[in-house]
Structures are given as structure tokens and as C-alpha cells.
Amino acid sequence: MKKAILITSAILLALNLIFGLVLSSYDWFNVAVSSGIIILTVSLCLLADRAVIKDGFKVSLLILFSIIGLIQYILAVFMPSAFTDNWIFIAIIVLFGIEAIMLTGASIVSDKIK
């Protein structure tokens, strides 16, 4: 699973950078944020894959993290190119926090299930 996640992420990062070079409307701020989202989503997927949790939690978390990562990527592409007063950027950060809470919660619950 690790190999598939890493290969997919490398392809997505390369495509994102190519889109940033080709499209003039795709600002470098958005390219950087969307690339960061891809890297953080892959990191969370790898953490979920390596975590000592039940298989049902692993599969569910990998699917959820992928869907939330896609939503975050779409938000990053269309968000304004500034840090100040950027509510979409705040929403992306909140979604990462929710993902971290879900991973922590799944780990705690999985430890209690025997």
C-alpha cells in the first residue's frame, strides 16, 4: 500500500507543478499550497497505513483522507492568493485538524477494542 500511495502522490505533485507552469491563472501561491496539501494528505495516509489500528479503521481513514484531500486541493486551487483574510486557507487548516483528530480517535478506540 505504501508504494501505491507514494507513486500516486509523486504523479499528482508532478501534474500540479506542470499545471502551475502552464496555466497563467494558477498563481504560485496556490501551487505551493496545493502541493503542501498533497504532501500532508500523503503523510496522513502513510501514518494511517502504518498505525497499529484495526483494518476497518485503516480502510475508512484512507478513503476519508483521500476524499478530504481532494476537497482541500480544490479549495486551494480556487482560493485567493493571500494569507490575510483568507477564510478558505483557514478552512483547509481546520480540515487537517479534523483529520488528525480522526486518526488519533481511531488509534485510541482501536486500542480499546480487543
PDB file of N, CA and C in Angstrom:
ATOM      1  N   MET A   1       0.828  -1.183   0.000  1.00  0.00           N
ATOM      2  CA  MET A   1       0.000   0.000   0.000  1.00  0.00           C
ATOM      3  C   MET A   1       0.878   1.254   0.000  1.00  0.00           C
ATOM      4  N   LYS A   2       1.990   1.176   0.730  1.00  0.00           N
ATOM      5  CA  LYS A   2       2.886   2.326   0.832  1.00  0.00           C
ATOM      6  C   LYS A   2       3.412   2.728  -0.540  1.00  0.00           C
ATOM      7  N   LYS A   3       3.779   1.735  -1.336  1.00  0.00           N
ATOM      8  CA  LYS A   3       4.326   2.009  -2.662  1.00  0.00           C
ATOM      9  C   LYS A   3       3.282   2.680  -3.552  1.00  0.00           C
ATOM     10  N   ALA A   4       2.057   2.227  -3.498  1.00  0.00           N
ATOM     11  CA  ALA A   4       0.980   2.817  -4.308  1.00  0.00           C
ATOM     12  C   ALA A   4       0.704   4.256  -3.890  1.00  0.00           C
ATOM     13  N   ILE A   5       0.722   4.519  -2.600  1.00  0.00           N
ATOM     14  CA  ILE A   5       0.487   5.875  -2.101  1.00  0.00           C
ATOM     15  C   ILE A   5       1.601   6.806  -2.559  1.00  0.00           C
ATOM     16  N   LEU A   6       2.839   6.350  -2.460  1.00  0.00           N
ATOM     17  CA  LEU A   6       3.971   7.193  -2.842  1.00  0.00           C
ATOM     18  C   LEU A   6       4.019   7.458  -4.349  1.00  0.00           C
ATOM     19  N   ILE A   7       3.745   6.448  -5.158  1.00  0.00           N
ATOM     20  CA  ILE A   7       3.753   6.637  -6.613  1.00  0.00           C
ATOM     21  C   ILE A   7       2.636   7.581  -7.037  1.00  0.00           C
ATOM     22  N   THR A   8       1.438   7.392  -6.477  1.00  0.00           N
ATOM     23  CA  THR A   8       0.318   8.270  -6.798  1.00  0.00           C
ATOM     24  C   THR A   8       0.611   9.704  -6.391  1.00  0.00           C
ATOM     25  N   SER A   9       1.190   9.886  -5.228  1.00  0.00           N
ATOM     26  CA  SER A   9       1.486  11.248  -4.770  1.00  0.00           C
ATOM     27  C   SER A   9       2.549  11.910  -5.636  1.00  0.00           C
ATOM     28  N   ALA A  10       3.549  11.152  -6.074  1.00  0.00           N
ATOM     29  CA  ALA A  10       4.579  11.711  -6.950  1.00  0.00           C
ATOM     30  C   ALA A  10       3.973  12.161  -8.280  1.00  0.00           C
ATOM     31  N   ILE A  11       3.073  11.362  -8.814  1.00  0.00           N
ATOM     32  CA  ILE A  11       2.406  11.732 -10.066  1.00  0.00           C
ATOM     33  C   ILE A  11       1.555  12.982  -9.868  1.00  0.00           C
ATOM     34  N   LEU A  12       0.798  13.038  -8.777  1.00  0.00           N
ATOM     35  CA  LEU A  12      -0.052  14.208  -8.510  1.00  0.00           C
ATOM     36  C   LEU A  12       0.772  15.474  -8.294  1.00  0.00           C
ATOM     37  N   LEU A  13       1.894  15.353  -7.602  1.00  0.00           N
ATOM     38  CA  LEU A  13       2.767  16.514  -7.405  1.00  0.00           C
ATOM     39  C   LEU A  13       3.344  16.998  -8.731  1.00  0.00           C
ATOM     40  N   ALA A  14       3.775  16.077  -9.571  1.00  0.00           N
ATOM     41  CA  ALA A  14       4.323  16.451 -10.871  1.00  0.00           C
ATOM     42  C   ALA A  14       3.264  17.140 -11.731  1.00  0.00           C
ATOM     43  N   LEU A  15       2.062  16.582 -11.751  1.00  0.00           N
ATOM     44  CA  LEU A  15       0.968  17.211 -12.511  1.00  0.00           C
ATOM     45  C   LEU A  15       0.635  18.593 -11.978  1.00  0.00           C
ATOM     46  N   ASN A  16       0.635  18.740 -10.666  1.00  0.00           N
ATOM     47  CA  ASN A  16       0.338  20.037 -10.061  1.00  0.00           C
ATOM     48  C   ASN A  16       1.378  21.079 -10.472  1.00  0.00           C
ATOM     49  N   LEU A  17       2.645  20.692 -10.455  1.00  0.00           N
ATOM     50  CA  LEU A  17       3.701  21.622 -10.859  1.00  0.00           C
ATOM     51  C   LEU A  17       3.626  21.950 -12.353  1.00  0.00           C
ATOM     52  N   ILE A  18       3.285  20.973 -13.163  1.00  0.00           N
ATOM     53  CA  ILE A  18       3.121  21.237 -14.597  1.00  0.00           C
ATOM     54  C   ILE A  18       1.960  22.188 -14.835  1.00  0.00           C
ATOM     55  N   PHE A  19       0.851  21.978 -14.132  1.00  0.00           N
ATOM     56  CA  PHE A  19      -0.283  22.905 -14.260  1.00  0.00           C
ATOM     57  C   PHE A  19       0.121  24.306 -13.840  1.00  0.00           C
ATOM     58  N   GLY A  20       0.940  24.409 -12.788  1.00  0.00           N
ATOM     59  CA  GLY A  20       1.408  25.717 -12.337  1.00  0.00           C
ATOM     60  C   GLY A  20       2.264  26.417 -13.371  1.00  0.00           C
ATOM     61  N   LEU A  21       3.043  25.654 -14.126  1.00  0.00           N
ATOM     62  CA  LEU A  21       3.882  26.237 -15.165  1.00  0.00           C
ATOM     63  C   LEU A  21       3.083  26.617 -16.410  1.00  0.00           C
ATOM     64  N   VAL A  22       2.088  25.814 -16.743  1.00  0.00           N
ATOM     65  CA  VAL A  22       1.350  26.003 -17.991  1.00  0.00           C
ATOM     66  C   VAL A  22       0.233  27.047 -17.866  1.00  0.00           C
ATOM     67  N   LEU A  23      -0.468  27.040 -16.761  1.00  0.00           N
ATOM     68  CA  LEU A  23      -1.633  27.922 -16.602  1.00  0.00           C
ATOM     69  C   LEU A  23      -1.221  29.249 -15.962  1.00  0.00           C
ATOM     70  N   SER A  24      -1.491  30.326 -16.654  1.00  0.00           N
ATOM     71  CA  SER A  24      -1.129  31.642 -16.116  1.00  0.00           C
ATOM     72  C   SER A  24      -2.065  32.072 -14.988  1.00  0.00           C
ATOM     73  N   SER A  25      -3.273  31.547 -14.967  1.00  0.00           N
ATOM     74  CA  SER A  25      -4.216  31.928 -13.916  1.00  0.00           C
ATOM     75  C   SER A  25      -3.992  31.149 -12.612  1.00  0.00           C
ATOM     76  N   TYR A  26      -3.139  30.127 -12.658  1.00  0.00           N
ATOM     77  CA  TYR A  26      -2.835  29.312 -11.482  1.00  0.00           C
ATOM     78  C   TYR A  26      -1.607  29.915 -10.806  1.00  0.00           C
ATOM     79  N   ASP A  27      -1.849  30.776  -9.825  1.00  0.00           N
ATOM     80  CA  ASP A  27      -0.794  31.537  -9.161  1.00  0.00           C
ATOM     81  C   ASP A  27       0.129  30.620  -8.361  1.00  0.00           C
ATOM     82  N   TRP A  28       1.380  31.054  -8.170  1.00  0.00           N
ATOM     83  CA  TRP A  28       2.366  30.236  -7.463  1.00  0.00           C
ATOM     84  C   TRP A  28       2.014  30.035  -5.995  1.00  0.00           C
ATOM     85  N   PHE A  29       1.293  30.974  -5.406  1.00  0.00           N
ATOM     86  CA  PHE A  29       0.817  30.793  -4.030  1.00  0.00           C
ATOM     87  C   PHE A  29      -0.100  29.581  -3.974  1.00  0.00           C
ATOM     88  N   ASN A  30      -1.008  29.491  -4.929  1.00  0.00           N
ATOM     89  CA  ASN A  30      -1.932  28.361  -4.971  1.00  0.00           C
ATOM     90  C   ASN A  30      -1.207  27.049  -5.286  1.00  0.00           C
ATOM     91  N   VAL A  31      -0.194  27.114  -6.142  1.00  0.00           N
ATOM     92  CA  VAL A  31       0.602  25.915  -6.454  1.00  0.00           C
ATOM     93  C   VAL A  31       1.302  25.424  -5.188  1.00  0.00           C
ATOM     94  N   ALA A  32       1.880  26.341  -4.428  1.00  0.00           N
ATOM     95  CA  ALA A  32       2.592  25.961  -3.202  1.00  0.00           C
ATOM     96  C   ALA A  32       1.634  25.363  -2.170  1.00  0.00           C
ATOM     97  N   VAL A  33       0.482  26.003  -1.989  1.00  0.00           N
ATOM     98  CA  VAL A  33      -0.484  25.498  -1.000  1.00  0.00           C
ATOM     99  C   VAL A  33      -1.035  24.143  -1.439  1.00  0.00           C
ATOM    100  N   SER A  34      -1.379  24.015  -2.709  1.00  0.00           N
ATOM    101  CA  SER A  34      -1.926  22.741  -3.179  1.00  0.00           C
ATOM    102  C   SER A  34      -0.866  21.628  -3.136  1.00  0.00           C
ATOM    103  N   SER A  35       0.390  21.951  -3.405  1.00  0.00           N
ATOM    104  CA  SER A  35       1.458  20.956  -3.270  1.00  0.00           C
ATOM    105  C   SER A  35       1.629  20.547  -1.813  1.00  0.00           C
ATOM    106  N   GLY A  36       1.536  21.507  -0.898  1.00  0.00           N
ATOM    107  CA  GLY A  36       1.595  21.201   0.528  1.00  0.00           C
ATOM    108  C   GLY A  36       0.447  20.310   0.960  1.00  0.00           C
ATOM    109  N   ILE A  37      -0.726  20.549   0.388  1.00  0.00           N
ATOM    110  CA  ILE A  37      -1.889  19.716   0.706  1.00  0.00           C
ATOM    111  C   ILE A  37      -1.654  18.281   0.248  1.00  0.00           C
ATOM    112  N   ILE A  38      -1.098  18.122  -0.943  1.00  0.00           N
ATOM    113  CA  ILE A  38      -0.810  16.774  -1.437  1.00  0.00           C
ATOM    114  C   ILE A  38       0.182  16.081  -0.506  1.00  0.00           C
ATOM    115  N   ILE A  39       1.222  16.775  -0.105  1.00  0.00           N
ATOM    116  CA  ILE A  39       2.243  16.188   0.772  1.00  0.00           C
ATOM    117  C   ILE A  39       1.664  15.841   2.144  1.00  0.00           C
ATOM    118  N   LEU A  40       0.879  16.746   2.724  1.00  0.00           N
ATOM    119  CA  LEU A  40       0.294  16.462   4.039  1.00  0.00           C
ATOM    120  C   LEU A  40      -0.747  15.351   3.982  1.00  0.00           C
ATOM    121  N   THR A  41      -1.524  15.295   2.914  1.00  0.00           N
ATOM    122  CA  THR A  41      -2.507  14.219   2.772  1.00  0.00           C
ATOM    123  C   THR A  41      -1.810  12.876   2.634  1.00  0.00           C
ATOM    124  N   VAL A  42      -0.738  12.834   1.865  1.00  0.00           N
ATOM    125  CA  VAL A  42       0.031  11.596   1.724  1.00  0.00           C
ATOM    126  C   VAL A  42       0.645  11.204   3.067  1.00  0.00           C
ATOM    127  N   SER A  43       1.149  12.185   3.800  1.00  0.00           N
ATOM    128  CA  SER A  43       1.718  11.891   5.120  1.00  0.00           C
ATOM    129  C   SER A  43       0.673  11.304   6.053  1.00  0.00           C
ATOM    130  N   LEU A  44      -0.532  11.861   6.053  1.00  0.00           N
ATOM    131  CA  LEU A  44      -1.594  11.323   6.896  1.00  0.00           C
ATOM    132  C   LEU A  44      -2.003   9.922   6.448  1.00  0.00           C
ATOM    133  N   CYS A  45      -2.051   9.688   5.136  1.00  0.00           N
ATOM    134  CA  CYS A  45      -2.382   8.348   4.643  1.00  0.00           C
ATOM    135  C   CYS A  45      -1.317   7.339   5.041  1.00  0.00           C
ATOM    136  N   LEU A  46      -0.058   7.736   4.961  1.00  0.00           N
ATOM    137  CA  LEU A  46       1.019   6.825   5.378  1.00  0.00           C
ATOM    138  C   LEU A  46       0.981   6.572   6.881  1.00  0.00           C
ATOM    139  N   LEU A  47       0.667   7.607   7.659  1.00  0.00           N
ATOM    140  CA  LEU A  47       0.523   7.410   9.109  1.00  0.00           C
ATOM    141  C   LEU A  47      -0.616   6.454   9.419  1.00  0.00           C
ATOM    142  N   ALA A  48      -1.737   6.619   8.714  1.00  0.00           N
ATOM    143  CA  ALA A  48      -2.876   5.730   8.934  1.00  0.00           C
ATOM    144  C   ALA A  48      -2.535   4.302   8.514  1.00  0.00           C
ATOM    145  N   ASP A  49      -1.774   4.162   7.443  1.00  0.00           N
ATOM    146  CA  ASP A  49      -1.402   2.838   6.964  1.00  0.00           C
ATOM    147  C   ASP A  49      -0.439   2.139   7.919  1.00  0.00           C
ATOM    148  N   ARG A  50       0.455   2.881   8.542  1.00  0.00           N
ATOM    149  CA  ARG A  50       1.442   2.304   9.464  1.00  0.00           C
ATOM    150  C   ARG A  50       0.928   2.169  10.894  1.00  0.00           C
ATOM    151  N   ALA A  51      -0.146   2.865  11.228  1.00  0.00           N
ATOM    152  CA  ALA A  51      -0.657   2.843  12.602  1.00  0.00           C
ATOM    153  C   ALA A  51      -1.134   1.441  12.971  1.00  0.00           C
ATOM    154  N   VAL A  52      -0.994   1.142  14.239  1.00  0.00           N
ATOM    155  CA  VAL A  52      -1.449  -0.152  14.748  1.00  0.00           C
ATOM    156  C   VAL A  52      -2.920   0.004  15.139  1.00  0.00           C
ATOM    157  N   ILE A  53      -3.770  -0.043  14.109  1.00  0.00           N
ATOM    158  CA  ILE A  53      -5.206   0.074  14.316  1.00  0.00           C
ATOM    159  C   ILE A  53      -5.895  -1.035  13.532  1.00  0.00           C
ATOM    160  N   LYS A  54      -7.157  -1.252  13.823  1.00  0.00           N
ATOM    161  CA  LYS A  54      -7.926  -2.295  13.149  1.00  0.00           C
ATOM    162  C   LYS A  54      -8.024  -1.987  11.657  1.00  0.00           C
ATOM    163  N   ASP A  55      -8.128  -3.030  10.846  1.00  0.00           N
ATOM    164  CA  ASP A  55      -8.154  -2.872   9.396  1.00  0.00           C
ATOM    165  C   ASP A  55      -9.343  -2.045   8.912  1.00  0.00           C
ATOM    166  N   GLY A  56     -10.470  -2.163   9.581  1.00  0.00           N
ATOM    167  CA  GLY A  56     -11.642  -1.372   9.210  1.00  0.00           C
ATOM    168  C   GLY A  56     -11.377   0.123   9.356  1.00  0.00           C
ATOM    169  N   PHE A  57     -10.671   0.479  10.420  1.00  0.00           N
ATOM    170  CA  PHE A  57     -10.308   1.882  10.612  1.00  0.00           C
ATOM    171  C   PHE A  57      -9.322   2.342   9.539  1.00  0.00           C
ATOM    172  N   LYS A  58      -8.361   1.478   9.202  1.00  0.00           N
ATOM    173  CA  LYS A  58      -7.363   1.843   8.196  1.00  0.00           C
ATOM    174  C   LYS A  58      -8.013   2.149   6.856  1.00  0.00           C
ATOM    175  N   VAL A  59      -8.864   1.243   6.412  1.00  0.00           N
ATOM    176  CA  VAL A  59      -9.515   1.428   5.118  1.00  0.00           C
ATOM    177  C   VAL A  59     -10.389   2.679   5.135  1.00  0.00           C
ATOM    178  N   SER A  60     -11.156   2.845   6.188  1.00  0.00           N
ATOM    179  CA  SER A  60     -12.038   4.011   6.293  1.00  0.00           C
ATOM    180  C   SER A  60     -11.241   5.312   6.313  1.00  0.00           C
ATOM    181  N   LEU A  61     -10.172   5.335   7.088  1.00  0.00           N
ATOM    182  CA  LEU A  61      -9.367   6.554   7.182  1.00  0.00           C
ATOM    183  C   LEU A  61      -8.672   6.873   5.862  1.00  0.00           C
ATOM    184  N   LEU A  62      -8.166   5.866   5.176  1.00  0.00           N
ATOM    185  CA  LEU A  62      -7.516   6.109   3.891  1.00  0.00           C
ATOM    186  C   LEU A  62      -8.507   6.696   2.881  1.00  0.00           C
ATOM    187  N   ILE A  63      -9.723   6.177   2.855  1.00  0.00           N
ATOM    188  CA  ILE A  63     -10.743   6.710   1.941  1.00  0.00           C
ATOM    189  C   ILE A  63     -11.135   8.126   2.352  1.00  0.00           C
ATOM    190  N   LEU A  64     -11.385   8.337   3.641  1.00  0.00           N
ATOM    191  CA  LEU A  64     -11.760   9.675   4.120  1.00  0.00           C
ATOM    192  C   LEU A  64     -10.654  10.701   3.883  1.00  0.00           C
ATOM    193  N   PHE A  65      -9.410  10.328   4.171  1.00  0.00           N
ATOM    194  CA  PHE A  65      -8.302  11.256   3.974  1.00  0.00           C
ATOM    195  C   PHE A  65      -8.139  11.601   2.493  1.00  0.00           C
ATOM    196  N   SER A  66      -8.366  10.631   1.631  1.00  0.00           N
ATOM    197  CA  SER A  66      -8.269  10.900   0.194  1.00  0.00           C
ATOM    198  C   SER A  66      -9.371  11.847  -0.275  1.00  0.00           C
ATOM    199  N   ILE A  67     -10.588  11.631   0.191  1.00  0.00           N
ATOM    200  CA  ILE A  67     -11.706  12.499  -0.199  1.00  0.00           C
ATOM    201  C   ILE A  67     -11.513  13.902   0.357  1.00  0.00           C
ATOM    202  N   ILE A  68     -11.138  14.003   1.628  1.00  0.00           N
ATOM    203  CA  ILE A  68     -10.915  15.320   2.233  1.00  0.00           C
ATOM    204  C   ILE A  68      -9.733  16.017   1.559  1.00  0.00           C
ATOM    205  N   GLY A  69      -8.696  15.258   1.199  1.00  0.00           N
ATOM    206  CA  GLY A  69      -7.559  15.830   0.483  1.00  0.00           C
ATOM    207  C   GLY A  69      -7.965  16.389  -0.869  1.00  0.00           C
ATOM    208  N   LEU A  70      -8.850  15.694  -1.565  1.00  0.00           N
ATOM    209  CA  LEU A  70      -9.351  16.190  -2.844  1.00  0.00           C
ATOM    210  C   LEU A  70     -10.132  17.485  -2.651  1.00  0.00           C
ATOM    211  N   ILE A  71     -10.956  17.533  -1.634  1.00  0.00           N
ATOM    212  CA  ILE A  71     -11.716  18.757  -1.330  1.00  0.00           C
ATOM    213  C   ILE A  71     -10.761  19.900  -0.999  1.00  0.00           C
ATOM    214  N   GLN A  72      -9.755  19.618  -0.191  1.00  0.00           N
ATOM    215  CA  GLN A  72      -8.768  20.645   0.156  1.00  0.00           C
ATOM    216  C   GLN A  72      -8.013  21.126  -1.075  1.00  0.00           C
ATOM    217  N   TYR A  73      -7.679  20.222  -1.964  1.00  0.00           N
ATOM    218  CA  TYR A  73      -6.968  20.589  -3.186  1.00  0.00           C
ATOM    219  C   TYR A  73      -7.823  21.523  -4.043  1.00  0.00           C
ATOM    220  N   ILE A  74      -9.082  21.184  -4.213  1.00  0.00           N
ATOM    221  CA  ILE A  74      -9.985  22.041  -4.997  1.00  0.00           C
ATOM    222  C   ILE A  74     -10.114  23.412  -4.349  1.00  0.00           C
ATOM    223  N   LEU A  75     -10.233  23.450  -3.028  1.00  0.00           N
ATOM    224  CA  LEU A  75     -10.292  24.734  -2.327  1.00  0.00           C
ATOM    225  C   LEU A  75      -9.020  25.541  -2.542  1.00  0.00           C
ATOM    226  N   ALA A  76      -7.865  24.866  -2.509  1.00  0.00           N
ATOM    227  CA  ALA A  76      -6.581  25.562  -2.671  1.00  0.00           C
ATOM    228  C   ALA A  76      -6.415  26.128  -4.067  1.00  0.00           C
ATOM    229  N   VAL A  77      -6.930  25.438  -5.057  1.00  0.00           N
ATOM    230  CA  VAL A  77      -6.803  25.916  -6.435  1.00  0.00           C
ATOM    231  C   VAL A  77      -7.585  27.212  -6.633  1.00  0.00           C
ATOM    232  N   PHE A  78      -8.745  27.315  -6.012  1.00  0.00           N
ATOM    233  CA  PHE A  78      -9.617  28.458  -6.247  1.00  0.00           C
ATOM    234  C   PHE A  78      -9.586  29.524  -5.154  1.00  0.00           C
ATOM    235  N   MET A  79      -8.726  29.371  -4.160  1.00  0.00           N
ATOM    236  CA  MET A  79      -8.685  30.361  -3.078  1.00  0.00           C
ATOM    237  C   MET A  79      -7.916  31.613  -3.516  1.00  0.00           C
ATOM    238  N   PRO A  80      -8.154  32.735  -2.830  1.00  0.00           N
ATOM    239  CA  PRO A  80      -7.392  33.946  -3.144  1.00  0.00           C
ATOM    240  C   PRO A  80      -5.912  33.764  -2.812  1.00  0.00           C
ATOM    241  N   SER A  81      -5.068  34.502  -3.505  1.00  0.00           N
ATOM    242  CA  SER A  81      -3.615  34.346  -3.362  1.00  0.00           C
ATOM    243  C   SER A  81      -3.044  35.270  -2.298  1.00  0.00           C
ATOM    244  N   ALA A  82      -3.509  35.125  -1.076  1.00  0.00           N
ATOM    245  CA  ALA A  82      -3.004  35.941   0.033  1.00  0.00           C
ATOM    246  C   ALA A  82      -3.265  35.201   1.343  1.00  0.00           C
ATOM    247  N   PHE A  83      -2.397  35.464   2.331  1.00  0.00           N
ATOM    248  CA  PHE A  83      -2.606  34.877   3.651  1.00  0.00           C
ATOM    249  C   PHE A  83      -3.645  35.640   4.462  1.00  0.00           C
ATOM    250  N   THR A  84      -3.679  36.946   4.316  1.00  0.00           N
ATOM    251  CA  THR A  84      -4.556  37.764   5.148  1.00  0.00           C
ATOM    252  C   THR A  84      -6.007  37.634   4.710  1.00  0.00           C
ATOM    253  N   ASP A  85      -6.871  37.507   5.676  1.00  0.00           N
ATOM    254  CA  ASP A  85      -8.321  37.400   5.465  1.00  0.00           C
ATOM    255  C   ASP A  85      -8.689  36.296   4.482  1.00  0.00           C
ATOM    256  N   ASN A  86      -8.008  35.184   4.548  1.00  0.00           N
ATOM    257  CA  ASN A  86      -8.243  34.079   3.630  1.00  0.00           C
ATOM    258  C   ASN A  86      -8.984  32.967   4.375  1.00  0.00           C
ATOM    259  N   TRP A  87     -10.307  33.000   4.289  1.00  0.00           N
ATOM    260  CA  TRP A  87     -11.134  32.047   5.014  1.00  0.00           C
ATOM    261  C   TRP A  87     -11.011  30.637   4.442  1.00  0.00           C
ATOM    262  N   ILE A  88     -10.723  30.536   3.176  1.00  0.00           N
ATOM    263  CA  ILE A  88     -10.551  29.215   2.581  1.00  0.00           C
ATOM    264  C   ILE A  88      -9.293  28.546   3.140  1.00  0.00           C
ATOM    265  N   PHE A  89      -8.233  29.318   3.307  1.00  0.00           N
ATOM    266  CA  PHE A  89      -7.000  28.780   3.892  1.00  0.00           C
ATOM    267  C   PHE A  89      -7.256  28.303   5.327  1.00  0.00           C
ATOM    268  N   ILE A  90      -8.047  29.055   6.065  1.00  0.00           N
ATOM    269  CA  ILE A  90      -8.406  28.651   7.429  1.00  0.00           C
ATOM    270  C   ILE A  90      -9.221  27.357   7.407  1.00  0.00           C
ATOM    271  N   ALA A  91     -10.137  27.235   6.444  1.00  0.00           N
ATOM    272  CA  ALA A  91     -10.938  26.017   6.322  1.00  0.00           C
ATOM    273  C   ALA A  91     -10.053  24.813   6.024  1.00  0.00           C
ATOM    274  N   ILE A  92      -9.033  24.999   5.192  1.00  0.00           N
ATOM    275  CA  ILE A  92      -8.111  23.917   4.869  1.00  0.00           C
ATOM    276  C   ILE A  92      -7.355  23.470   6.124  1.00  0.00           C
ATOM    277  N   ILE A  93      -6.911  24.428   6.925  1.00  0.00           N
ATOM    278  CA  ILE A  93      -6.201  24.102   8.163  1.00  0.00           C
ATOM    279  C   ILE A  93      -7.122  23.364   9.137  1.00  0.00           C
ATOM    280  N   VAL A  94      -8.375  23.810   9.234  1.00  0.00           N
ATOM    281  CA  VAL A  94      -9.347  23.151  10.114  1.00  0.00           C
ATOM    282  C   VAL A  94      -9.594  21.713   9.655  1.00  0.00           C
ATOM    283  N   LEU A  95      -9.676  21.500   8.342  1.00  0.00           N
ATOM    284  CA  LEU A  95      -9.873  20.143   7.834  1.00  0.00           C
ATOM    285  C   LEU A  95      -8.689  19.238   8.179  1.00  0.00           C
ATOM    286  N   PHE A  96      -7.468  19.779   8.131  1.00  0.00           N
ATOM    287  CA  PHE A  96      -6.307  18.995   8.557  1.00  0.00           C
ATOM    288  C   PHE A  96      -6.393  18.658  10.041  1.00  0.00           C
ATOM    289  N   GLY A  97      -6.869  19.585  10.839  1.00  0.00           N
ATOM    290  CA  GLY A  97      -7.056  19.315  12.264  1.00  0.00           C
ATOM    291  C   GLY A  97      -8.073  18.215  12.502  1.00  0.00           C
ATOM    292  N   ILE A  98      -9.153  18.237  11.745  1.00  0.00           N
ATOM    293  CA  ILE A  98     -10.175  17.200  11.861  1.00  0.00           C
ATOM    294  C   ILE A  98      -9.595  15.837  11.472  1.00  0.00           C
ATOM    295  N   GLU A  99      -8.775  15.811  10.429  1.00  0.00           N
ATOM    296  CA  GLU A  99      -8.145  14.548  10.032  1.00  0.00           C
ATOM    297  C   GLU A  99      -7.229  14.020  11.128  1.00  0.00           C
ATOM    298  N   ALA A 100      -6.459  14.897  11.746  1.00  0.00           N
ATOM    299  CA  ALA A 100      -5.568  14.474  12.836  1.00  0.00           C
ATOM    300  C   ALA A 100      -6.372  13.943  14.017  1.00  0.00           C
ATOM    301  N   ILE A 101      -7.490  14.581  14.324  1.00  0.00           N
ATOM    302  CA  ILE A 101      -8.356  14.121  15.414  1.00  0.00           C
ATOM    303  C   ILE A 101      -8.945  12.751  15.077  1.00  0.00           C
ATOM    304  N   MET A 102      -9.353  12.549  13.824  1.00  0.00           N
ATOM    305  CA  MET A 102      -9.900  11.252  13.425  1.00  0.00           C
ATOM    306  C   MET A 102      -8.855  10.141  13.549  1.00  0.00           C
ATOM    307  N   LEU A 103      -7.623  10.430  13.153  1.00  0.00           N
ATOM    308  CA  LEU A 103      -6.556   9.435  13.261  1.00  0.00           C
ATOM    309  C   LEU A 103      -6.260   9.105  14.719  1.00  0.00           C
ATOM    310  N   THR A 104      -6.210  10.133  15.554  1.00  0.00           N
ATOM    311  CA  THR A 104      -5.978   9.920  16.981  1.00  0.00           C
ATOM    312  C   THR A 104      -7.130   9.143  17.612  1.00  0.00           C
ATOM    313  N   GLY A 105      -8.356   9.525  17.272  1.00  0.00           N
ATOM    314  CA  GLY A 105      -9.523   8.830  17.815  1.00  0.00           C
ATOM    315  C   GLY A 105      -9.572   7.378  17.389  1.00  0.00           C
ATOM    316  N   ALA A 106      -9.262   7.100  16.138  1.00  0.00           N
ATOM    317  CA  ALA A 106      -9.254   5.711  15.651  1.00  0.00           C
ATOM    318  C   ALA A 106      -8.194   4.895  16.371  1.00  0.00           C
ATOM    319  N   SER A 107      -7.059   5.514  16.652  1.00  0.00           N
ATOM    320  CA  SER A 107      -5.998   4.811  17.376  1.00  0.00           C
ATOM    321  C   SER A 107      -6.427   4.496  18.810  1.00  0.00           C
ATOM    322  N   ILE A 108      -7.058   5.445  19.468  1.00  0.00           N
ATOM    323  CA  ILE A 108      -7.496   5.237  20.845  1.00  0.00           C
ATOM    324  C   ILE A 108      -8.590   4.170  20.915  1.00  0.00           C
ATOM    325  N   VAL A 109      -9.574   4.274  20.021  1.00  0.00           N
ATOM    326  CA  VAL A 109     -10.669   3.309  20.016  1.00  0.00           C
ATOM    327  C   VAL A 109     -10.172   1.919  19.633  1.00  0.00           C
ATOM    328  N   SER A 110      -9.247   1.859  18.684  1.00  0.00           N
ATOM    329  CA  SER A 110      -8.721   0.557  18.256  1.00  0.00           C
ATOM    330  C   SER A 110      -7.953  -0.129  19.376  1.00  0.00           C
ATOM    331  N   ASP A 111      -7.272   0.659  20.217  1.00  0.00           N
ATOM    332  CA  ASP A 111      -6.562   0.071  21.351  1.00  0.00           C
ATOM    333  C   ASP A 111      -7.522  -0.522  22.371  1.00  0.00           C
ATOM    334  N   LYS A 112      -8.716   0.059  22.492  1.00  0.00           N
ATOM    335  CA  LYS A 112      -9.686  -0.429  23.486  1.00  0.00           C
ATOM    336  C   LYS A 112     -10.474  -1.635  22.995  1.00  0.00           C
ATOM    337  N   ILE A 113     -10.486  -1.838  21.663  1.00  0.00           N
ATOM    338  CA  ILE A 113     -11.196  -2.998  21.095  1.00  0.00           C
ATOM    339  C   ILE A 113     -10.231  -4.167  21.053  1.00  0.00           C
ATOM    340  N   LYS A 114     -10.564  -5.227  21.686  1.00  0.00           N
ATOM    341  CA  LYS A 114      -9.719  -6.433  21.685  1.00  0.00           C
ATOM    342  C   LYS A 114     -10.513  -7.641  21.285  1.00  0.00           C
TER     343      LYS A 114
END
